[in-house]
mmCIF file of C-alpha atoms and ligand atoms in Angstrom:
data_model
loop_
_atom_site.group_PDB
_atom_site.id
_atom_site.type_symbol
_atom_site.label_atom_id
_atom_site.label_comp_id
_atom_site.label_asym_id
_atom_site.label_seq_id
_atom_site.Cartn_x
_atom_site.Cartn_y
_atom_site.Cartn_z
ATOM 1 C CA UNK A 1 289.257 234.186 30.104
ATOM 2 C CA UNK A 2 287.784 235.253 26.709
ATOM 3 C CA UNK A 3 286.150 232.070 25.139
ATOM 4 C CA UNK A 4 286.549 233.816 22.190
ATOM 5 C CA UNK A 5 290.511 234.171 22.197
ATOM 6 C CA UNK A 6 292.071 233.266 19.042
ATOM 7 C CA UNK A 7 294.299 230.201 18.322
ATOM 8 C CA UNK A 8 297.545 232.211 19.074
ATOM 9 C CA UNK A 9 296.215 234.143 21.710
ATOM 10 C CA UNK A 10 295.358 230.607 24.036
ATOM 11 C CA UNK A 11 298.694 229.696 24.014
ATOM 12 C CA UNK A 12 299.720 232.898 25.370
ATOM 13 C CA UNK A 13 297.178 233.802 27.910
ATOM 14 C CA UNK A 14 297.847 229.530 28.844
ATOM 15 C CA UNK A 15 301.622 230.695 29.548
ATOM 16 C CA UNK A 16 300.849 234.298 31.244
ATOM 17 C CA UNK A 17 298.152 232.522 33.732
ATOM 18 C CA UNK A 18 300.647 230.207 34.415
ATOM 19 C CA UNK A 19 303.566 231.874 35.487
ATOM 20 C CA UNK A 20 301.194 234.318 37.429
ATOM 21 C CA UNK A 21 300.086 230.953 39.605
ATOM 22 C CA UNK A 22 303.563 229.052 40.163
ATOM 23 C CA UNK A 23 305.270 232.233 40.654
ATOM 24 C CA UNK A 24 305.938 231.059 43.789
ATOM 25 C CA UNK A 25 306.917 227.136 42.572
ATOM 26 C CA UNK A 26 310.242 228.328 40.575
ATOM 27 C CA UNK A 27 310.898 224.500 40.278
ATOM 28 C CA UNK A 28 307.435 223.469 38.915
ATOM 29 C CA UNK A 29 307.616 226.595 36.608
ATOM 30 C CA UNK A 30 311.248 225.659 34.930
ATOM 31 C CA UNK A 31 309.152 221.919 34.659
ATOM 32 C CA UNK A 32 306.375 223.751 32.618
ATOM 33 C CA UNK A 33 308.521 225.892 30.613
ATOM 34 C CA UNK A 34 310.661 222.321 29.503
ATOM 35 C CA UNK A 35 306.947 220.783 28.918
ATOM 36 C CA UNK A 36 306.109 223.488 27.016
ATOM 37 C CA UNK A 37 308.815 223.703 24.694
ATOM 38 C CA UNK A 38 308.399 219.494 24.369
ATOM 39 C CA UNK A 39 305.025 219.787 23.290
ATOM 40 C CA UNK A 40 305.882 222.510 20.496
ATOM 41 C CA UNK A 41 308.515 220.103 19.219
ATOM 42 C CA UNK A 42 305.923 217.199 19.070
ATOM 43 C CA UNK A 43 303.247 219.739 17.279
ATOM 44 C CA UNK A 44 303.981 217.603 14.093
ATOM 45 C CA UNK A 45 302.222 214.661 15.801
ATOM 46 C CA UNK A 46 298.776 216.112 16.527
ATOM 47 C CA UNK A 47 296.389 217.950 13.710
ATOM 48 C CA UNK A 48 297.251 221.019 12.542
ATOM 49 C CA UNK A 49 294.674 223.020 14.104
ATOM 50 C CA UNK A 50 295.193 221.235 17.279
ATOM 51 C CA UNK A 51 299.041 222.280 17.684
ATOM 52 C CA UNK A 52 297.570 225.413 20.341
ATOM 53 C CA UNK A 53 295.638 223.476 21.717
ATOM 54 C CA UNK A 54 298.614 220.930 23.085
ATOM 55 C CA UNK A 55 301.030 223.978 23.575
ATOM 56 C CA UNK A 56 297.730 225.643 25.888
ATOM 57 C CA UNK A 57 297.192 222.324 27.932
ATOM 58 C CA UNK A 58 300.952 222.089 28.315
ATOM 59 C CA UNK A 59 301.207 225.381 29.528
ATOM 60 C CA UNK A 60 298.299 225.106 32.025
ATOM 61 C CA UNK A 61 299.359 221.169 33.095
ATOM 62 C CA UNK A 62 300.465 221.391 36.849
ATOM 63 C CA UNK A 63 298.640 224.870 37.550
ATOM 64 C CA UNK A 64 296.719 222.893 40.265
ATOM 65 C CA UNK A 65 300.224 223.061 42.158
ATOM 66 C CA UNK A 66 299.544 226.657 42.799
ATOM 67 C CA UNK A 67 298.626 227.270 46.709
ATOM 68 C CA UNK A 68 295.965 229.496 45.960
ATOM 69 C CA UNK A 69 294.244 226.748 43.880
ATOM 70 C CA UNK A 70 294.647 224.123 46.465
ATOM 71 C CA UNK A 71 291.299 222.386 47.144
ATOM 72 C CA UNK A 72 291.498 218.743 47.046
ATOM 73 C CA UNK A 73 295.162 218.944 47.069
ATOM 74 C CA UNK A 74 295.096 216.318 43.463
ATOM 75 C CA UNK A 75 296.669 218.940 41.303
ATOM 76 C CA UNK A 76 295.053 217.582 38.192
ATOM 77 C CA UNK A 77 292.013 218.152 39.516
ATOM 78 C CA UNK A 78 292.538 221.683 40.982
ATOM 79 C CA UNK A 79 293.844 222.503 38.006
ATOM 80 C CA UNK A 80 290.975 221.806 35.665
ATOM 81 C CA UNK A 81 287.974 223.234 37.936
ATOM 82 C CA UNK A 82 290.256 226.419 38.452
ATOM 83 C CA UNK A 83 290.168 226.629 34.662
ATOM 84 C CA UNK A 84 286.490 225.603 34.161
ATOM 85 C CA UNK A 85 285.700 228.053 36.561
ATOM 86 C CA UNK A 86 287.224 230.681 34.746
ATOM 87 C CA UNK A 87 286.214 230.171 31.115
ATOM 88 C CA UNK A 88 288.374 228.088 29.355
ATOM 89 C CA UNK A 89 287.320 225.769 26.803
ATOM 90 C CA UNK A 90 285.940 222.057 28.141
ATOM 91 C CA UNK A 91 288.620 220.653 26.329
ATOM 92 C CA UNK A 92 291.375 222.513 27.976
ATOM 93 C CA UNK A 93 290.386 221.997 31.092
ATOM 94 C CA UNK A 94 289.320 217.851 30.448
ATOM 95 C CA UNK A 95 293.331 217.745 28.539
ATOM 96 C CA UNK A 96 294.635 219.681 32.395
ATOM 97 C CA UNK A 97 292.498 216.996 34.152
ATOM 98 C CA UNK A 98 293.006 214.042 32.985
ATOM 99 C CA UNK A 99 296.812 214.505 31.866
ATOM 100 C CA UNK A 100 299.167 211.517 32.182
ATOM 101 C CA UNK A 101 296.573 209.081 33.532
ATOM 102 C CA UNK A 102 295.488 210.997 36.231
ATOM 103 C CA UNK A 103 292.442 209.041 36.489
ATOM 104 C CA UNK A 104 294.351 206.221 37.638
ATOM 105 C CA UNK A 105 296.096 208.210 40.633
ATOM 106 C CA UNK A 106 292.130 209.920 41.247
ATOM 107 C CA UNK A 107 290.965 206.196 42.012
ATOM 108 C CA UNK A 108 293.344 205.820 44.571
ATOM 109 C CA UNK A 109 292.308 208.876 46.220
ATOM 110 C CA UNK A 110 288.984 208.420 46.400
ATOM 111 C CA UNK A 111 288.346 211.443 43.592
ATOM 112 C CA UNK A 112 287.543 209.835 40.109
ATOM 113 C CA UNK A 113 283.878 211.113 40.679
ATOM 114 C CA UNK A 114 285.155 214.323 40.544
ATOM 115 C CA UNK A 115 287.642 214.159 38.061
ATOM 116 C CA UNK A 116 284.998 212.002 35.601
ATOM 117 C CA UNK A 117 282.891 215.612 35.164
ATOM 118 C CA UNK A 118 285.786 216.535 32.694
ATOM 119 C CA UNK A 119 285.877 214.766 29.790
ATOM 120 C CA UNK A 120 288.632 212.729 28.794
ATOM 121 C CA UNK A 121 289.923 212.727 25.551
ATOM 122 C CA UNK A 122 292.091 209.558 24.092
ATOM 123 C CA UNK A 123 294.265 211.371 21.259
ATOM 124 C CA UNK A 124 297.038 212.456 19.678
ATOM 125 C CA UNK A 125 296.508 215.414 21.474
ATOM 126 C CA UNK A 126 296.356 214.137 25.244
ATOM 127 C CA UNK A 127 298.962 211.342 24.005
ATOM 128 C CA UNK A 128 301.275 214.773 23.341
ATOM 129 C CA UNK A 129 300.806 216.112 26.346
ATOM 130 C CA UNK A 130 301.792 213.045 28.279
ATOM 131 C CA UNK A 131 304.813 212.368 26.383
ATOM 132 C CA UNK A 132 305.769 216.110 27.253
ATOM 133 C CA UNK A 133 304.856 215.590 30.817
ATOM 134 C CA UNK A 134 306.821 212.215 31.258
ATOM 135 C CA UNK A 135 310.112 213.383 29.033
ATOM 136 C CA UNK A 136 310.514 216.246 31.745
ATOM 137 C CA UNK A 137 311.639 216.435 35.043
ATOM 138 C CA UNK A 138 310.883 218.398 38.056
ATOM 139 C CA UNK A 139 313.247 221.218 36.888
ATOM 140 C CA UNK A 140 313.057 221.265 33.402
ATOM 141 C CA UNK A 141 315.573 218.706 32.318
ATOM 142 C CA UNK A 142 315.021 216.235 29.810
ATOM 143 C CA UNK A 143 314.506 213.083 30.876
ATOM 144 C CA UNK A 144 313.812 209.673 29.338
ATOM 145 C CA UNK A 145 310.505 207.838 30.134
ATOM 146 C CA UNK A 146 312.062 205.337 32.755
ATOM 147 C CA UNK A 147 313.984 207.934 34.420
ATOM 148 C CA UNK A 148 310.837 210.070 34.729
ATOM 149 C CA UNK A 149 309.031 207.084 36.220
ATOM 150 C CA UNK A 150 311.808 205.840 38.056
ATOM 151 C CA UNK A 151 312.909 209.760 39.773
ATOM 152 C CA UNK A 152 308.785 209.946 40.236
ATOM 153 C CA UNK A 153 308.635 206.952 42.295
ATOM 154 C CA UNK A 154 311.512 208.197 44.452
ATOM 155 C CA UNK A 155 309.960 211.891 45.489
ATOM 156 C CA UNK A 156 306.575 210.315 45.610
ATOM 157 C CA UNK A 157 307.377 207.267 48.204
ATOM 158 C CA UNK A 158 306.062 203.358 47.940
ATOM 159 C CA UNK A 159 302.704 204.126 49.905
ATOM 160 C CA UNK A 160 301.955 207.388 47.727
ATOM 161 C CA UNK A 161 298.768 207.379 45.515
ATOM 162 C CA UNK A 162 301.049 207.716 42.358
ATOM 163 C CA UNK A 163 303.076 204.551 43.824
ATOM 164 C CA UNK A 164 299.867 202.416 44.279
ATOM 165 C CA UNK A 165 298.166 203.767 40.870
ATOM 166 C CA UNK A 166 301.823 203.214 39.276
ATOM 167 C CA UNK A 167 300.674 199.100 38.009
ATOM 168 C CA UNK A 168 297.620 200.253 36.520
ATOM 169 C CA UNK A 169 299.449 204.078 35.377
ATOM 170 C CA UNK A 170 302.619 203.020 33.820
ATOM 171 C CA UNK A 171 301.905 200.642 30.980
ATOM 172 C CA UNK A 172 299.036 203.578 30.099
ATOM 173 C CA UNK A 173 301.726 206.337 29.673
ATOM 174 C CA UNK A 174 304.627 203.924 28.215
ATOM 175 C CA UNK A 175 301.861 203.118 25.604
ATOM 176 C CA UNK A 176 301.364 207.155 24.728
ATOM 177 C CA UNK A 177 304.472 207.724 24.558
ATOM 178 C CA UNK A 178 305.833 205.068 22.499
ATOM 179 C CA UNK A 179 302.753 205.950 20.376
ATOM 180 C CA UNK A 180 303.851 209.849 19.814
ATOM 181 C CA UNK A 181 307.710 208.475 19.300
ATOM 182 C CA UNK A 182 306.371 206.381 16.466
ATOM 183 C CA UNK A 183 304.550 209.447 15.227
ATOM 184 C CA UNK A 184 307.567 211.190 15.275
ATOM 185 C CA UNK A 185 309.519 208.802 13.112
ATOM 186 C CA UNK A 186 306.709 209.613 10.329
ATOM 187 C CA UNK A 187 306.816 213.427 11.243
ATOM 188 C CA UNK A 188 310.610 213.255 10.883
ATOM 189 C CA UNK A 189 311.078 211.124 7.148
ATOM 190 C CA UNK A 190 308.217 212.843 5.567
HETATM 191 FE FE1 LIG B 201 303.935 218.028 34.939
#
């Protein structure tokens, strides 16, 4: 990864190392694509030099679903050391990391040590990206926040990590995303 790639540029080489990795996870892919193209239709809600940003992290979200990345099997995780081990920005990977309160899920699992080497950012930005995330199911669909929650609970089971994190995990992302809808409502009547 060139650290030196230009705005446009990151959100492309986000989306080409993307589908290289979940070629083989059509499902997660069609998710990515429909998180992808939610985050470019919040861009009005973050900065406007932090739109690629967003669209990059989006992109890159669930890479650490890949098989080849697999290492401590928390996606988040695998995710952001495969990209900090290949040169992307601190930011990108901290945003891939720490997306939609992972941090809550990486207590249960014994792995917030690891995941606390990435930064995590608190901002429109990462608010964005979790609003993408949880308006978008498994294959792409649109979904609304408590259907995301509700379908996550289902595939994950009761005893899951997500399940048990889910108290502490829920009221964080119904915050960011009621938080990006009421950006929206400004984006929208200015
Ligand atoms: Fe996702």
């Amino acid at each position: 990864m060139d650290a030196l790639l230009g705005p446009a540029r990151l959100v492309r080489a986000a989306r080409d190392v993307a589908q290289v990795l979940l070629a083989d996870l059509p499902e997660r892919w069609r998710h990515t694509i429909g998180v992808a193209r939610r985050a470019e239709q919040v861009r009005g809600t973050v900065g406007p030099a932090e739109g690629d940003v967003l669209e990059a992290a989006a992109w890159l979200h669930d890479i650490g679903y890949a098989a080849a990345l697999h290492d401590t099997g928390f996606h988040p995780l695998d995710g952001a050391r495969h990209l900090a081990a290949t040169g992307w920005p601190d930011r990108i990977a901290g945003l891939v990391g720490h997306h939609s309160g992972a941090f809550c899920v990486a207590e249960v699992r014994g792995l917030a040590g690891e995941l606390g080497r990435f930064p995590r950012e608190v901002s429109a930005v990462s608010d964005a990206l979790t609003y993408a995330d949880q308006t978008v199911g498994p294959n792409g669909r649109g979904m609304t926040f408590a259907q995301r929650v509700a379908d996550m609970l289902d595939r994950h089971g009761p005893t899951s990590p997500n399940a048990l994190a889910h108290p502490r995990r829920a009221p964080l992302l119904g915050a960011a995303v009621e938080r990006v809808e009421r950006r929206l409502a400004v984006v929208l009547t200015a």
